[in-house]
Tab-separated table of N, CA and C in Angstrom:
chain	number	residue	atom	x	y	z
A	1	MET	N	-6.146	20.632	-4.616
A	1	MET	CA	-7.100	19.784	-3.951
A	1	MET	C	-8.489	20.372	-3.908
A	2	ILE	N	-9.465	20.173	-4.465
A	2	ILE	CA	-11.176	20.423	-3.852
A	2	ILE	C	-11.567	19.699	-2.700
A	3	ILE	N	-11.846	20.816	-1.629
A	3	ILE	CA	-12.047	20.163	-0.236
A	3	ILE	C	-13.750	20.454	-0.177
A	4	ASP	N	-14.152	21.145	-1.144
A	4	ASP	CA	-15.843	21.261	-0.923
A	4	ASP	C	-16.217	19.937	-1.862
A	5	LYS	N	-16.914	18.958	-0.777
A	5	LYS	CA	-17.517	17.543	-0.991
A	5	LYS	C	-18.198	17.484	-2.391
A	6	PRO	N	-19.442	18.422	-2.577
A	6	PRO	CA	-20.165	18.670	-3.725
A	6	PRO	C	-19.318	18.660	-4.561
A	7	ALA	N	-18.525	19.727	-5.097
A	7	ALA	CA	-17.617	19.863	-5.982
A	7	ALA	C	-16.809	18.556	-6.367
A	8	LEU	N	-16.115	18.230	-5.119
A	8	LEU	CA	-15.158	17.088	-5.490
A	8	LEU	C	-16.389	15.695	-6.327
A	9	ARG	N	-17.373	15.917	-5.581
A	9	ARG	CA	-18.263	14.422	-6.056
A	9	ARG	C	-18.545	14.671	-7.396
A	10	ALA	N	-18.863	15.985	-8.053
A	10	ALA	CA	-18.970	16.617	-9.248
A	10	ALA	C	-17.802	16.014	-10.441
A	11	LYS	N	-16.849	16.529	-9.911
A	11	LYS	CA	-15.656	16.067	-10.622
A	11	LYS	C	-15.376	14.511	-10.407
A	12	LEU	N	-15.620	13.758	-9.549
A	12	LEU	CA	-14.812	12.571	-9.626
A	12	LEU	C	-16.190	11.678	-10.357
A	13	ARG	N	-17.817	12.134	-10.251
A	13	ARG	CA	-18.516	11.546	-10.914
A	13	ARG	C	-18.225	11.695	-12.808
A	14	ALA	N	-17.828	12.700	-13.007
A	14	ALA	CA	-17.270	12.837	-14.344
A	14	ALA	C	-16.224	12.024	-14.785
A	15	ASP	N	-15.081	12.250	-13.759
A	15	ASP	CA	-13.913	11.264	-14.118
A	15	ASP	C	-14.502	9.762	-14.250
A	16	ARG	N	-15.180	9.621	-13.348
A	16	ARG	CA	-15.895	7.873	-13.419
A	16	ARG	C	-16.422	7.854	-14.736
A	17	ASP	N	-17.367	8.381	-15.425
A	17	ASP	CA	-18.417	8.469	-16.484
A	17	ASP	C	-17.286	8.455	-17.494
A	18	ARG	N	-16.393	9.132	-17.744
A	18	ARG	CA	-15.430	9.185	-18.725
A	18	ARG	C	-14.703	7.867	-18.714
A	19	PHE	N	-14.355	7.534	-17.826
A	19	PHE	CA	-13.246	6.063	-17.283
A	19	PHE	C	-14.399	5.045	-17.853
A	20	ALA	N	-15.349	5.188	-17.622
A	20	ALA	CA	-16.221	3.955	-17.772
A	20	ALA	C	-17.068	3.797	-19.189
A	21	ALA	N	-17.003	5.060	-19.899
A	21	ALA	CA	-17.424	5.175	-21.533
A	21	ALA	C	-16.401	4.572	-22.355
A	22	GLU	N	-14.879	4.841	-21.865
A	22	GLU	CA	-13.794	4.658	-22.708
A	22	GLU	C	-13.154	3.314	-22.293
A	23	SER	N	-13.209	2.662	-21.232
A	23	SER	CA	-12.798	1.356	-20.869
A	23	SER	C	-13.276	0.057	-20.985
A	24	SER	N	-12.509	-0.680	-21.197
A	24	SER	CA	-13.191	-2.287	-21.307
A	24	SER	C	-12.922	-2.806	-19.949
A	25	ALA	N	-12.485	-2.075	-18.750
A	25	ALA	CA	-11.461	-2.750	-17.503
A	25	ALA	C	-12.889	-3.215	-16.627
A	26	ALA	N	-12.444	-4.418	-16.400
A	26	ALA	CA	-13.708	-5.108	-15.345
A	26	ALA	C	-12.845	-5.124	-13.678
A	27	ILE	N	-13.677	-5.275	-13.021
A	27	ILE	CA	-13.035	-5.727	-11.414
A	27	ILE	C	-13.321	-6.880	-10.875
A	28	LEU	N	-12.056	-7.601	-10.987
A	28	LEU	CA	-11.909	-9.026	-10.729
A	28	LEU	C	-11.789	-8.947	-9.580
A	29	ALA	N	-11.760	-10.457	-8.655
A	29	ALA	CA	-11.557	-10.700	-7.139
A	29	ALA	C	-10.126	-11.092	-7.182
A	30	PRO	N	-9.455	-10.196	-6.445
A	30	PRO	CA	-8.091	-10.385	-6.189
A	30	PRO	C	-7.871	-11.276	-5.213
A	31	GLU	N	-6.613	-12.301	-5.057
A	31	GLU	CA	-6.728	-13.413	-3.937
A	31	GLU	C	-6.610	-13.010	-2.732
A	32	ALA	N	-6.265	-11.813	-2.442
A	32	ALA	CA	-6.136	-11.585	-1.047
A	32	ALA	C	-7.450	-11.198	-0.451
A	33	PHE	N	-8.706	-11.011	-1.528
A	33	PHE	CA	-10.075	-10.784	-1.150
A	33	PHE	C	-10.451	-12.090	-0.797
A	34	VAL	N	-10.157	-13.087	-2.003
A	34	VAL	CA	-11.177	-14.482	-1.932
A	34	VAL	C	-10.390	-15.204	-0.879
A	35	GLU	N	-9.242	-14.935	-0.255
A	35	GLU	CA	-8.573	-15.450	0.558
A	35	GLU	C	-9.324	-15.228	2.404
A	36	ARG	N	-9.871	-14.151	2.192
A	36	ARG	CA	-10.765	-13.800	3.394
A	36	ARG	C	-12.193	-14.555	3.148
A	37	LEU	N	-12.672	-15.051	2.455
A	37	LEU	CA	-13.993	-15.425	2.369
A	37	LEU	C	-13.970	-16.952	2.747
A	38	LYS	N	-14.837	-16.897	3.997
A	38	LYS	CA	-15.294	-18.435	4.266
A	38	LYS	C	-16.677	-18.671	4.142
A	39	PRO	N	-16.866	-20.084	3.778
A	39	PRO	CA	-18.180	-20.676	3.901
A	39	PRO	C	-18.918	-19.956	5.128
A	40	GLY	N	-20.064	-19.838	4.874
A	40	GLY	CA	-21.136	-18.942	5.909
A	40	GLY	C	-21.060	-17.604	5.875
A	41	LEU	N	-20.079	-17.042	5.899
A	41	LEU	CA	-19.792	-15.601	5.881
A	41	LEU	C	-21.405	-14.701	5.213
A	42	THR	N	-21.776	-13.914	5.175
A	42	THR	CA	-22.681	-13.050	4.681
A	42	THR	C	-21.878	-11.739	3.968
A	43	VAL	N	-21.807	-11.740	2.398
A	43	VAL	CA	-21.652	-10.724	1.952
A	43	VAL	C	-22.511	-9.907	1.056
A	44	ALA	N	-22.341	-8.804	1.693
A	44	ALA	CA	-23.259	-7.428	0.862
A	44	ALA	C	-22.877	-6.947	-0.127
A	45	THR	N	-23.648	-7.273	-1.492
A	45	THR	CA	-22.901	-6.609	-2.391
A	45	THR	C	-23.954	-5.553	-3.214
A	46	TYR	N	-23.857	-4.965	-4.293
A	46	TYR	CA	-24.904	-4.161	-4.648
A	46	TYR	C	-24.841	-4.457	-6.046
A	47	CYS	N	-25.876	-4.064	-6.846
A	47	CYS	CA	-25.950	-3.691	-8.336
A	47	CYS	C	-25.415	-2.217	-8.649
A	48	PRO	N	-24.575	-2.077	-9.597
A	48	PRO	CA	-24.043	-0.746	-10.105
A	48	PRO	C	-25.342	0.166	-10.649
A	49	VAL	N	-24.970	1.415	-10.190
A	49	VAL	CA	-25.888	2.287	-11.004
A	49	VAL	C	-24.960	3.320	-11.793
A	50	GLY	N	-25.442	3.340	-13.497
A	50	GLY	CA	-24.704	4.356	-13.967
A	50	GLY	C	-23.031	3.434	-14.367
A	51	SER	N	-21.971	4.345	-13.892
A	51	SER	CA	-20.987	4.246	-13.840
A	51	SER	C	-20.086	3.864	-12.918
A	52	GLU	N	-20.982	3.322	-12.191
A	52	GLU	CA	-20.082	2.450	-10.769
A	52	GLU	C	-19.552	1.521	-11.575
A	53	ALA	N	-18.531	1.148	-10.452
A	53	ALA	CA	-17.704	-0.256	-10.791
A	53	ALA	C	-18.539	-1.158	-10.375
A	54	ASP	N	-18.379	-2.100	-11.102
A	54	ASP	CA	-19.303	-3.436	-11.301
A	54	ASP	C	-18.807	-4.385	-10.087
A	55	PRO	N	-19.574	-4.977	-9.177
A	55	PRO	CA	-18.777	-5.764	-8.036
A	55	PRO	C	-19.163	-7.473	-8.664
A	56	THR	N	-19.960	-7.710	-9.757
A	56	THR	CA	-20.275	-8.743	-10.091
A	56	THR	C	-19.358	-10.252	-9.631
A	57	GLN	N	-17.717	-9.617	-10.130
A	57	GLN	CA	-17.174	-10.808	-10.087
A	57	GLN	C	-16.571	-11.242	-8.453
A	58	LEU	N	-16.708	-10.443	-7.697
A	58	LEU	CA	-16.313	-10.315	-6.212
A	58	LEU	C	-17.546	-11.177	-5.644
A	59	ALA	N	-18.842	-10.590	-6.127
A	59	ALA	CA	-20.013	-11.426	-5.791
A	59	ALA	C	-20.080	-13.011	-6.070
A	60	ALA	N	-19.659	-13.343	-7.418
A	60	ALA	CA	-19.269	-14.518	-7.923
A	60	ALA	C	-18.341	-15.351	-6.997
A	61	ALA	N	-17.275	-14.563	-6.590
A	61	ALA	CA	-16.220	-15.328	-6.126
A	61	ALA	C	-16.584	-15.272	-4.631
A	62	ALA	N	-17.283	-14.786	-3.880
A	62	ALA	CA	-18.235	-14.908	-2.525
A	62	ALA	C	-19.015	-16.409	-2.847
A	63	ALA	N	-19.834	-16.145	-3.800
A	63	ALA	CA	-20.485	-17.521	-3.910
A	63	ALA	C	-20.285	-18.933	-3.725
A	64	GLU	N	-18.865	-18.912	-4.676
A	64	GLU	CA	-18.277	-19.745	-5.011
A	64	GLU	C	-17.340	-20.449	-3.976
A	65	GLN	N	-17.236	-19.309	-2.792
A	65	GLN	CA	-16.562	-19.592	-1.654
A	65	GLN	C	-17.393	-20.071	-0.570
A	66	GLY	N	-18.660	-20.261	-1.211
A	66	GLY	CA	-19.825	-20.890	-0.004
A	66	GLY	C	-20.394	-19.468	0.724
A	67	CYS	N	-20.340	-18.207	0.390
A	67	CYS	CA	-20.865	-17.260	1.356
A	67	CYS	C	-22.369	-17.066	0.767
A	68	ARG	N	-22.983	-16.386	1.848
A	68	ARG	CA	-24.188	-16.109	1.560
A	68	ARG	C	-24.139	-14.612	0.910
A	69	LEU	N	-25.099	-14.021	0.140
A	69	LEU	CA	-25.367	-12.977	-0.855
A	69	LEU	C	-26.213	-12.101	0.121
A	70	ALA	N	-25.871	-10.608	0.066
A	70	ALA	CA	-26.977	-9.652	0.128
A	70	ALA	C	-27.050	-8.552	-0.670
A	71	LEU	N	-28.382	-7.904	-0.760
A	71	LEU	CA	-27.962	-6.542	-1.301
A	71	LEU	C	-29.054	-5.564	-0.615
A	72	PRO	N	-28.443	-4.392	-0.937
A	72	PRO	CA	-29.113	-3.174	0.134
A	72	PRO	C	-30.541	-3.124	-0.427
A	73	HIS	N	-31.220	-2.935	0.769
A	73	HIS	CA	-32.751	-2.671	-0.174
A	73	HIS	C	-32.958	-0.809	0.601
A	74	VAL	N	-33.396	-0.118	0.014
A	74	VAL	CA	-33.185	1.206	0.135
A	74	VAL	C	-34.858	1.759	0.320
A	75	VAL	N	-35.128	2.543	1.095
A	75	VAL	CA	-36.523	2.870	1.066
A	75	VAL	C	-36.572	4.572	0.392
A	76	ASP	N	-35.539	5.148	1.093
A	76	ASP	CA	-35.442	6.978	0.838
A	76	ASP	C	-34.431	7.491	1.191
A	77	ARG	N	-34.150	8.586	1.159
A	77	ARG	CA	-32.732	9.200	1.561
A	77	ARG	C	-32.626	9.140	3.082
A	78	ALA	N	-33.802	9.372	3.802
A	78	ALA	CA	-33.297	9.336	5.373
A	78	ALA	C	-33.566	7.990	5.857
A	79	ALA	N	-34.041	6.967	5.615
A	79	ALA	CA	-34.268	5.782	6.230
A	79	ALA	C	-32.748	4.930	6.341
A	80	PRO	N	-32.286	4.149	6.949
A	80	PRO	CA	-31.165	3.096	6.829
A	80	PRO	C	-31.464	2.204	5.475
A	81	ILE	N	-30.371	1.872	5.085
A	81	ILE	CA	-30.617	0.729	4.229
A	81	ILE	C	-30.475	-0.850	5.136
A	82	ARG	N	-31.356	-1.332	4.335
A	82	ARG	CA	-31.262	-3.010	5.279
A	82	ARG	C	-30.618	-3.843	4.093
A	83	PHE	N	-30.024	-4.805	4.839
A	83	PHE	CA	-29.460	-5.654	3.577
A	83	PHE	C	-30.173	-6.996	3.587
A	84	LEU	N	-30.930	-7.225	2.585
A	84	LEU	CA	-31.424	-8.664	2.248
A	84	LEU	C	-31.034	-9.718	1.599
A	85	ALA	N	-31.447	-10.816	2.020
A	85	ALA	CA	-30.648	-12.011	1.457
A	85	ALA	C	-31.102	-12.194	-0.207
A	86	TRP	N	-30.144	-12.587	-0.627
A	86	TRP	CA	-30.405	-12.387	-2.388
A	86	TRP	C	-29.330	-13.835	-2.785
A	87	GLU	N	-29.796	-14.187	-3.829
A	87	GLU	CA	-28.978	-15.070	-4.870
A	87	GLU	C	-28.850	-14.787	-6.164
A	88	ILE	N	-27.886	-15.011	-6.665
A	88	ILE	CA	-27.471	-14.623	-8.071
A	88	ILE	C	-28.420	-15.247	-8.976
A	89	GLY	N	-29.188	-14.151	-9.634
A	89	GLY	CA	-30.309	-14.670	-10.336
A	89	GLY	C	-31.700	-14.368	-10.129
A	90	GLU	N	-31.873	-14.390	-8.924
A	90	GLU	CA	-33.179	-13.802	-8.446
A	90	GLU	C	-33.285	-12.532	-9.038
A	91	PRO	N	-34.709	-12.647	-9.337
A	91	PRO	CA	-35.235	-11.357	-9.876
A	91	PRO	C	-34.989	-9.910	-8.842
A	92	LEU	N	-35.091	-8.944	-9.100
A	92	LEU	CA	-34.805	-7.401	-8.506
A	92	LEU	C	-35.751	-6.723	-8.635
A	93	VAL	N	-36.171	-5.747	-8.050
A	93	VAL	CA	-37.512	-4.685	-8.096
A	93	VAL	C	-36.667	-3.584	-8.295
A	94	PRO	N	-37.298	-2.478	-8.764
A	94	PRO	CA	-36.856	-1.058	-9.032
A	94	PRO	C	-37.194	-0.449	-7.918
A	95	GLY	N	-35.869	0.309	-7.482
A	95	GLY	CA	-35.965	1.044	-5.991
A	95	GLY	C	-35.804	2.472	-6.508
A	96	PRO	N	-35.543	3.105	-4.963
A	96	PRO	CA	-35.341	4.884	-5.206
A	96	PRO	C	-33.936	4.937	-6.253
A	97	PHE	N	-33.417	6.148	-6.223
A	97	PHE	CA	-32.301	6.521	-7.095
A	97	PHE	C	-31.733	5.521	-8.224
A	98	GLY	N	-32.595	4.729	-8.654
A	98	GLY	CA	-32.486	3.805	-9.769
A	98	GLY	C	-31.723	2.559	-9.479
A	99	LEU	N	-32.055	2.393	-8.348
A	99	LEU	CA	-31.540	1.156	-7.932
A	99	LEU	C	-32.421	-0.089	-8.235
A	100	ARG	N	-31.594	-1.326	-8.105
A	100	ARG	CA	-32.227	-2.544	-8.334
A	100	ARG	C	-32.121	-3.282	-7.172
A	101	GLN	N	-33.053	-3.730	-6.423
A	101	GLN	CA	-33.006	-4.351	-5.069
A	101	GLN	C	-33.869	-5.340	-4.803
A	102	PRO	N	-33.585	-5.968	-3.722
A	102	PRO	CA	-34.345	-7.412	-3.493
A	102	PRO	C	-36.090	-6.804	-3.194
A	103	ASP	N	-37.080	-7.477	-3.124
A	103	ASP	CA	-38.198	-7.245	-2.536
A	103	ASP	C	-38.032	-7.105	-1.326
A	104	SER	N	-38.673	-6.207	-0.782
A	104	SER	CA	-38.630	-5.918	0.867
A	104	SER	C	-38.974	-7.219	1.739
A	105	SER	N	-39.888	-8.201	1.177
A	105	SER	CA	-40.215	-8.954	1.864
A	105	SER	C	-39.172	-10.321	2.115
A	106	ARG	N	-37.800	-9.982	1.382
A	106	ARG	CA	-36.844	-10.831	1.515
A	106	ARG	C	-36.279	-10.710	3.164
A	107	GLU	N	-35.444	-11.789	3.244
A	107	GLU	CA	-35.050	-11.916	4.963
A	107	GLU	C	-33.755	-10.922	5.198
A	108	GLU	N	-34.293	-10.046	6.109
A	108	GLU	CA	-32.880	-9.129	6.384
A	108	GLU	C	-32.009	-9.754	7.113
A	109	VAL	N	-30.582	-9.554	6.718
A	109	VAL	CA	-29.485	-10.466	7.413
A	109	VAL	C	-28.184	-9.439	7.641
A	110	ALA	N	-27.198	-9.885	8.297
A	110	ALA	CA	-26.259	-8.779	9.023
A	110	ALA	C	-25.007	-9.306	8.488
A	111	PRO	N	-24.420	-8.415	7.326
A	111	PRO	CA	-23.202	-8.489	6.883
A	111	PRO	C	-21.908	-8.704	7.373
A	112	ASP	N	-21.235	-9.476	6.839
A	112	ASP	CA	-19.760	-9.909	7.555
A	112	ASP	C	-18.795	-9.124	6.693
A	113	VAL	N	-19.286	-8.939	5.494
A	113	VAL	CA	-18.278	-8.345	4.391
A	113	VAL	C	-19.223	-7.286	3.809
A	114	ILE	N	-19.114	-6.125	3.645
A	114	ILE	CA	-19.890	-5.212	3.072
A	114	ILE	C	-19.145	-4.491	1.725
A	115	LEU	N	-19.417	-4.863	0.792
A	115	LEU	CA	-19.065	-4.270	-0.877
A	115	LEU	C	-19.999	-3.157	-1.035
A	116	THR	N	-19.045	-1.666	-1.006
A	116	THR	CA	-19.851	-0.762	-1.238
A	116	THR	C	-18.846	-0.057	-2.512
A	117	PRO	N	-20.196	0.859	-3.168
A	117	PRO	CA	-19.945	1.789	-3.941
A	117	PRO	C	-19.221	2.985	-3.564
A	118	LEU	N	-18.660	3.884	-4.222
A	118	LEU	CA	-18.164	5.037	-3.899
A	118	LEU	C	-17.747	5.905	-4.994
A	119	VAL	N	-17.817	7.478	-4.652
A	119	VAL	CA	-17.509	8.074	-5.315
A	119	VAL	C	-15.858	8.503	-5.662
A	120	GLY	N	-15.330	8.524	-4.672
A	120	GLY	CA	-13.792	8.508	-4.358
A	120	GLY	C	-13.245	8.170	-3.806
A	121	PHE	N	-12.233	7.751	-3.315
A	121	PHE	CA	-11.319	7.297	-2.145
A	121	PHE	C	-9.760	7.947	-2.346
A	122	ASP	N	-9.444	7.773	-1.058
A	122	ASP	CA	-7.879	8.431	-0.841
A	122	ASP	C	-6.841	7.119	-0.582
A	123	GLY	N	-5.611	7.279	-0.480
A	123	GLY	CA	-4.726	6.158	0.176
A	123	GLY	C	-5.022	5.831	1.632
A	124	ARG	N	-5.673	6.653	2.364
A	124	ARG	CA	-5.925	6.309	3.749
A	124	ARG	C	-7.005	5.629	3.851
A	125	LEU	N	-7.900	4.976	2.661
A	125	LEU	CA	-9.087	4.468	2.655
A	125	LEU	C	-10.464	4.987	3.080
A	126	ASN	N	-10.213	6.522	2.897
A	126	ASN	CA	-11.481	7.518	3.281
A	126	ASN	C	-12.221	7.232	2.008
A	127	ARG	N	-13.536	7.140	2.221
A	127	ARG	CA	-14.380	6.810	0.835
A	127	ARG	C	-15.355	8.415	0.843
A	128	LEU	N	-15.556	8.916	-0.310
A	128	LEU	CA	-16.630	9.793	-0.441
A	128	LEU	C	-17.665	9.112	-1.216
A	129	GLY	N	-19.026	9.280	-0.431
A	129	GLY	CA	-20.368	8.358	-1.015
A	129	GLY	C	-20.996	9.512	-1.504
A	130	GLN	N	-22.224	8.639	-1.682
A	130	GLN	CA	-23.291	9.817	-2.683
A	130	GLN	C	-23.517	11.104	-1.815
A	131	GLY	N	-23.478	10.989	-0.350
A	131	GLY	CA	-23.736	11.950	0.365
A	131	GLY	C	-25.167	11.660	1.241
A	132	ALA	N	-25.844	10.514	1.263
A	132	ALA	CA	-26.826	10.192	2.295
A	132	ALA	C	-26.669	9.682	3.330
A	133	GLY	N	-25.232	9.121	3.113
A	133	GLY	CA	-24.757	8.628	4.851
A	133	GLY	C	-25.312	7.072	4.979
A	134	HIS	N	-26.056	6.498	3.865
A	134	HIS	CA	-26.712	5.284	4.011
A	134	HIS	C	-25.416	4.221	4.545
A	135	TYR	N	-24.221	4.274	3.877
A	135	TYR	CA	-23.392	3.304	4.152
A	135	TYR	C	-22.471	3.641	5.332
A	136	ASP	N	-22.492	5.027	5.784
A	136	ASP	CA	-21.875	5.218	6.802
A	136	ASP	C	-22.612	4.785	8.127
A	137	ARG	N	-23.800	4.875	7.855
A	137	ARG	CA	-24.614	4.571	9.289
A	137	ARG	C	-24.694	3.057	8.969
A	138	ALA	N	-24.750	2.041	8.107
A	138	ALA	CA	-24.590	0.644	8.073
A	138	ALA	C	-23.220	0.334	8.615
A	139	PHE	N	-22.211	1.005	8.269
A	139	PHE	CA	-20.966	0.694	9.050
A	139	PHE	C	-20.776	0.858	10.227
A	140	ALA	N	-21.656	1.777	10.541
A	140	ALA	CA	-21.988	1.978	12.199
A	140	ALA	C	-22.555	1.128	12.786
A	141	ARG	N	-23.329	0.711	12.128
A	141	ARG	CA	-24.619	-0.686	12.861
A	141	ARG	C	-24.041	-2.099	12.778
A	142	PHE	N	-23.150	-2.379	11.682
A	142	PHE	CA	-22.411	-3.611	11.407
A	142	PHE	C	-20.606	-3.241	11.839
A	143	GLU	N	-20.517	-2.661	12.925
A	143	GLU	CA	-19.169	-2.227	12.778
A	143	GLU	C	-17.849	-3.252	12.422
A	144	SER	N	-18.334	-4.775	13.244
A	144	SER	CA	-17.428	-5.751	12.615
A	144	SER	C	-17.224	-5.947	11.423
A	145	ALA	N	-17.956	-5.687	10.352
A	145	ALA	CA	-18.268	-6.183	9.056
A	145	ALA	C	-16.663	-5.541	8.218
A	146	TRP	N	-16.384	-6.077	7.569
A	146	TRP	CA	-15.128	-5.716	6.801
A	146	TRP	C	-15.684	-4.966	5.392
A	147	ARG	N	-14.894	-3.687	5.698
A	147	ARG	CA	-15.694	-2.631	4.753
A	147	ARG	C	-14.834	-2.626	3.465
A	148	VAL	N	-15.338	-2.900	2.269
A	148	VAL	CA	-14.596	-2.851	1.061
A	148	VAL	C	-15.294	-2.166	0.074
A	149	GLY	N	-14.449	-0.804	-0.578
A	149	GLY	CA	-15.048	-0.179	-1.326
A	149	GLY	C	-14.909	-0.826	-3.020
A	150	VAL	N	-15.661	-0.502	-3.563
A	150	VAL	CA	-15.482	-0.976	-5.200
A	150	VAL	C	-15.670	0.206	-6.086
A	151	ALA	N	-14.282	0.332	-6.866
A	151	ALA	CA	-14.228	1.818	-7.635
A	151	ALA	C	-13.426	1.525	-8.842
A	152	TRP	N	-13.321	2.375	-9.675
A	152	TRP	CA	-12.252	2.482	-10.736
A	152	TRP	C	-11.089	3.391	-10.048
A	153	SER	N	-9.771	3.134	-10.331
A	153	SER	CA	-8.831	3.613	-10.194
A	153	SER	C	-8.763	5.171	-10.537
A	154	VAL	N	-9.334	5.724	-11.434
A	154	VAL	CA	-9.504	7.087	-11.560
A	154	VAL	C	-10.226	7.969	-10.718
A	155	GLN	N	-11.031	7.322	-9.618
A	155	GLN	CA	-11.394	7.858	-8.590
A	155	GLN	C	-10.813	8.239	-7.408
A	156	GLU	N	-9.584	7.388	-7.255
A	156	GLU	CA	-8.364	7.888	-6.225
A	156	GLU	C	-7.883	9.299	-6.454
A	157	VAL	N	-8.086	9.956	-5.039
A	157	VAL	CA	-7.710	11.411	-4.978
A	157	VAL	C	-6.284	11.494	-4.158
A	158	PRO	N	-5.844	12.578	-3.786
A	158	PRO	CA	-4.716	12.654	-2.631
A	158	PRO	C	-5.437	12.554	-1.506
A	159	ALA	N	-6.533	13.477	-1.260
A	159	ALA	CA	-7.024	13.092	0.470
A	159	ALA	C	-8.465	13.278	-0.001
A	160	ILE	N	-9.559	12.811	0.707
A	160	ILE	CA	-10.951	12.761	0.816
A	160	ILE	C	-11.020	13.730	2.098
A	161	PRO	N	-11.975	15.129	2.292
A	161	PRO	CA	-12.395	15.559	3.361
A	161	PRO	C	-13.253	14.364	4.029
A	162	ALA	N	-12.916	14.192	5.394
A	162	ALA	CA	-13.301	13.154	6.253
A	162	ALA	C	-14.246	14.044	7.363
A	163	ASP	N	-15.562	13.772	7.457
A	163	ASP	CA	-16.393	14.265	8.905
A	163	ASP	C	-16.146	13.398	9.774
A	164	ILE	N	-16.511	13.664	11.023
A	164	ILE	CA	-16.400	13.004	12.173
A	164	ILE	C	-17.339	11.690	12.122
A	165	TRP	N	-18.469	11.603	11.069
A	165	TRP	CA	-19.372	10.408	11.161
A	165	TRP	C	-18.849	9.637	9.866
A	166	ASP	N	-17.772	10.180	8.939
A	166	ASP	CA	-17.451	9.409	8.106
A	166	ASP	C	-16.486	7.796	8.364
A	167	VAL	N	-16.802	6.768	7.940
A	167	VAL	CA	-16.265	5.594	8.391
A	167	VAL	C	-15.015	4.952	7.237
A	168	PRO	N	-14.016	5.048	7.500
A	168	PRO	CA	-13.033	4.734	6.728
A	168	PRO	C	-13.316	3.419	6.390
A	169	LEU	N	-12.724	2.626	4.918
A	169	LEU	CA	-12.961	1.332	4.774
A	169	LEU	C	-11.767	0.446	5.187
A	170	HIS	N	-11.804	-0.768	4.936
A	170	HIS	CA	-10.503	-1.485	5.429
A	170	HIS	C	-9.878	-1.958	4.117
A	171	ALA	N	-10.579	-1.949	2.720
A	171	ALA	CA	-10.226	-2.344	1.574
A	171	ALA	C	-10.748	-1.418	0.461
A	172	ILE	N	-10.078	-1.151	-0.797
A	172	ILE	CA	-10.805	-0.958	-1.773
A	172	ILE	C	-10.039	-1.811	-2.977
A	173	ILE	N	-11.181	-2.249	-3.859
A	173	ILE	CA	-10.619	-2.840	-5.002
A	173	ILE	C	-11.169	-2.181	-6.191
A	174	THR	N	-9.966	-2.095	-7.108
A	174	THR	CA	-10.174	-1.340	-8.283
A	174	THR	C	-9.709	-2.311	-9.331
A	175	GLU	N	-9.714	-1.796	-10.779
A	175	GLU	CA	-9.691	-2.804	-11.849
A	175	GLU	C	-7.833	-2.800	-11.787
A	176	GLU	N	-7.202	-2.266	-10.876
A	176	GLU	CA	-5.660	-2.204	-10.717
A	176	GLU	C	-5.474	-3.322	-9.628
A	177	GLY	N	-6.277	-3.663	-8.732
A	177	GLY	CA	-6.236	-4.492	-7.692
A	177	GLY	C	-6.748	-4.253	-6.253
A	178	MET	N	-5.871	-4.398	-5.428
A	178	MET	CA	-6.431	-4.407	-3.955
A	178	MET	C	-5.704	-3.520	-3.284
A	179	LEU	N	-6.262	-2.418	-2.281
A	179	LEU	CA	-5.227	-1.338	-1.633
A	179	LEU	C	-5.785	-1.781	-0.220
A	180	TRP	N	-5.145	-2.123	0.703
A	180	TRP	CA	-5.716	-2.588	2.090
A	180	TRP	C	-4.748	-2.705	2.977
A	181	HIS	N	-5.169	-2.451	4.359
A	181	HIS	CA	-4.363	-2.619	5.232
A	181	HIS	C	-4.048	-4.169	6.016
A	182	ALA	N	-3.307	-4.785	5.858
A	182	ALA	CA	-3.240	-6.222	5.904
A	182	ALA	C	-3.806	-6.662	7.338
A	183	GLY	N	-3.724	-6.196	8.324
A	183	GLY	CA	-4.266	-6.005	9.570
A	183	GLY	C	-5.398	-5.935	9.516
A	184	LYS	N	-6.436	-5.380	8.700
A	184	LYS	CA	-7.848	-5.217	8.843
A	184	LYS	C	-8.839	-6.000	7.867
């Protein structure tokens, strides 16, 4: 097992890239996810970059259930992400790191559900992100939000090395379904 986070990230990115290039798999909205969605909740989703798993069907299910959507807005590596109101089909602007995001003038909202991309995860619902800590800081800021990772099944490893600031997820959705702790 690789315990060095940069080496593990490199291996998992390569696995993810290979899987995305060779597969036609899609992330669908599992029933257990849809059942948690209530009208009026704010669901933060994201626009995938490169081979990241695409949460489009999850966002569509949330909108269909009457949820408000938001996307992350990133300024740079150090600044915390903000979640800005967004509706499917609204134009996006280029952001740092290849991101597509709402214009900074959009309303900032507090998410009830945070769909998050990741590089890797384990069965204990630990996640390995890009390394800037954006989502860990967002999880700390919105600690009551339901944290849902979105990934390809090939991104699962036996154990993710977790630092004290790493915040575990409540659920992970892959093309194979949803892994979660029913009480969360």
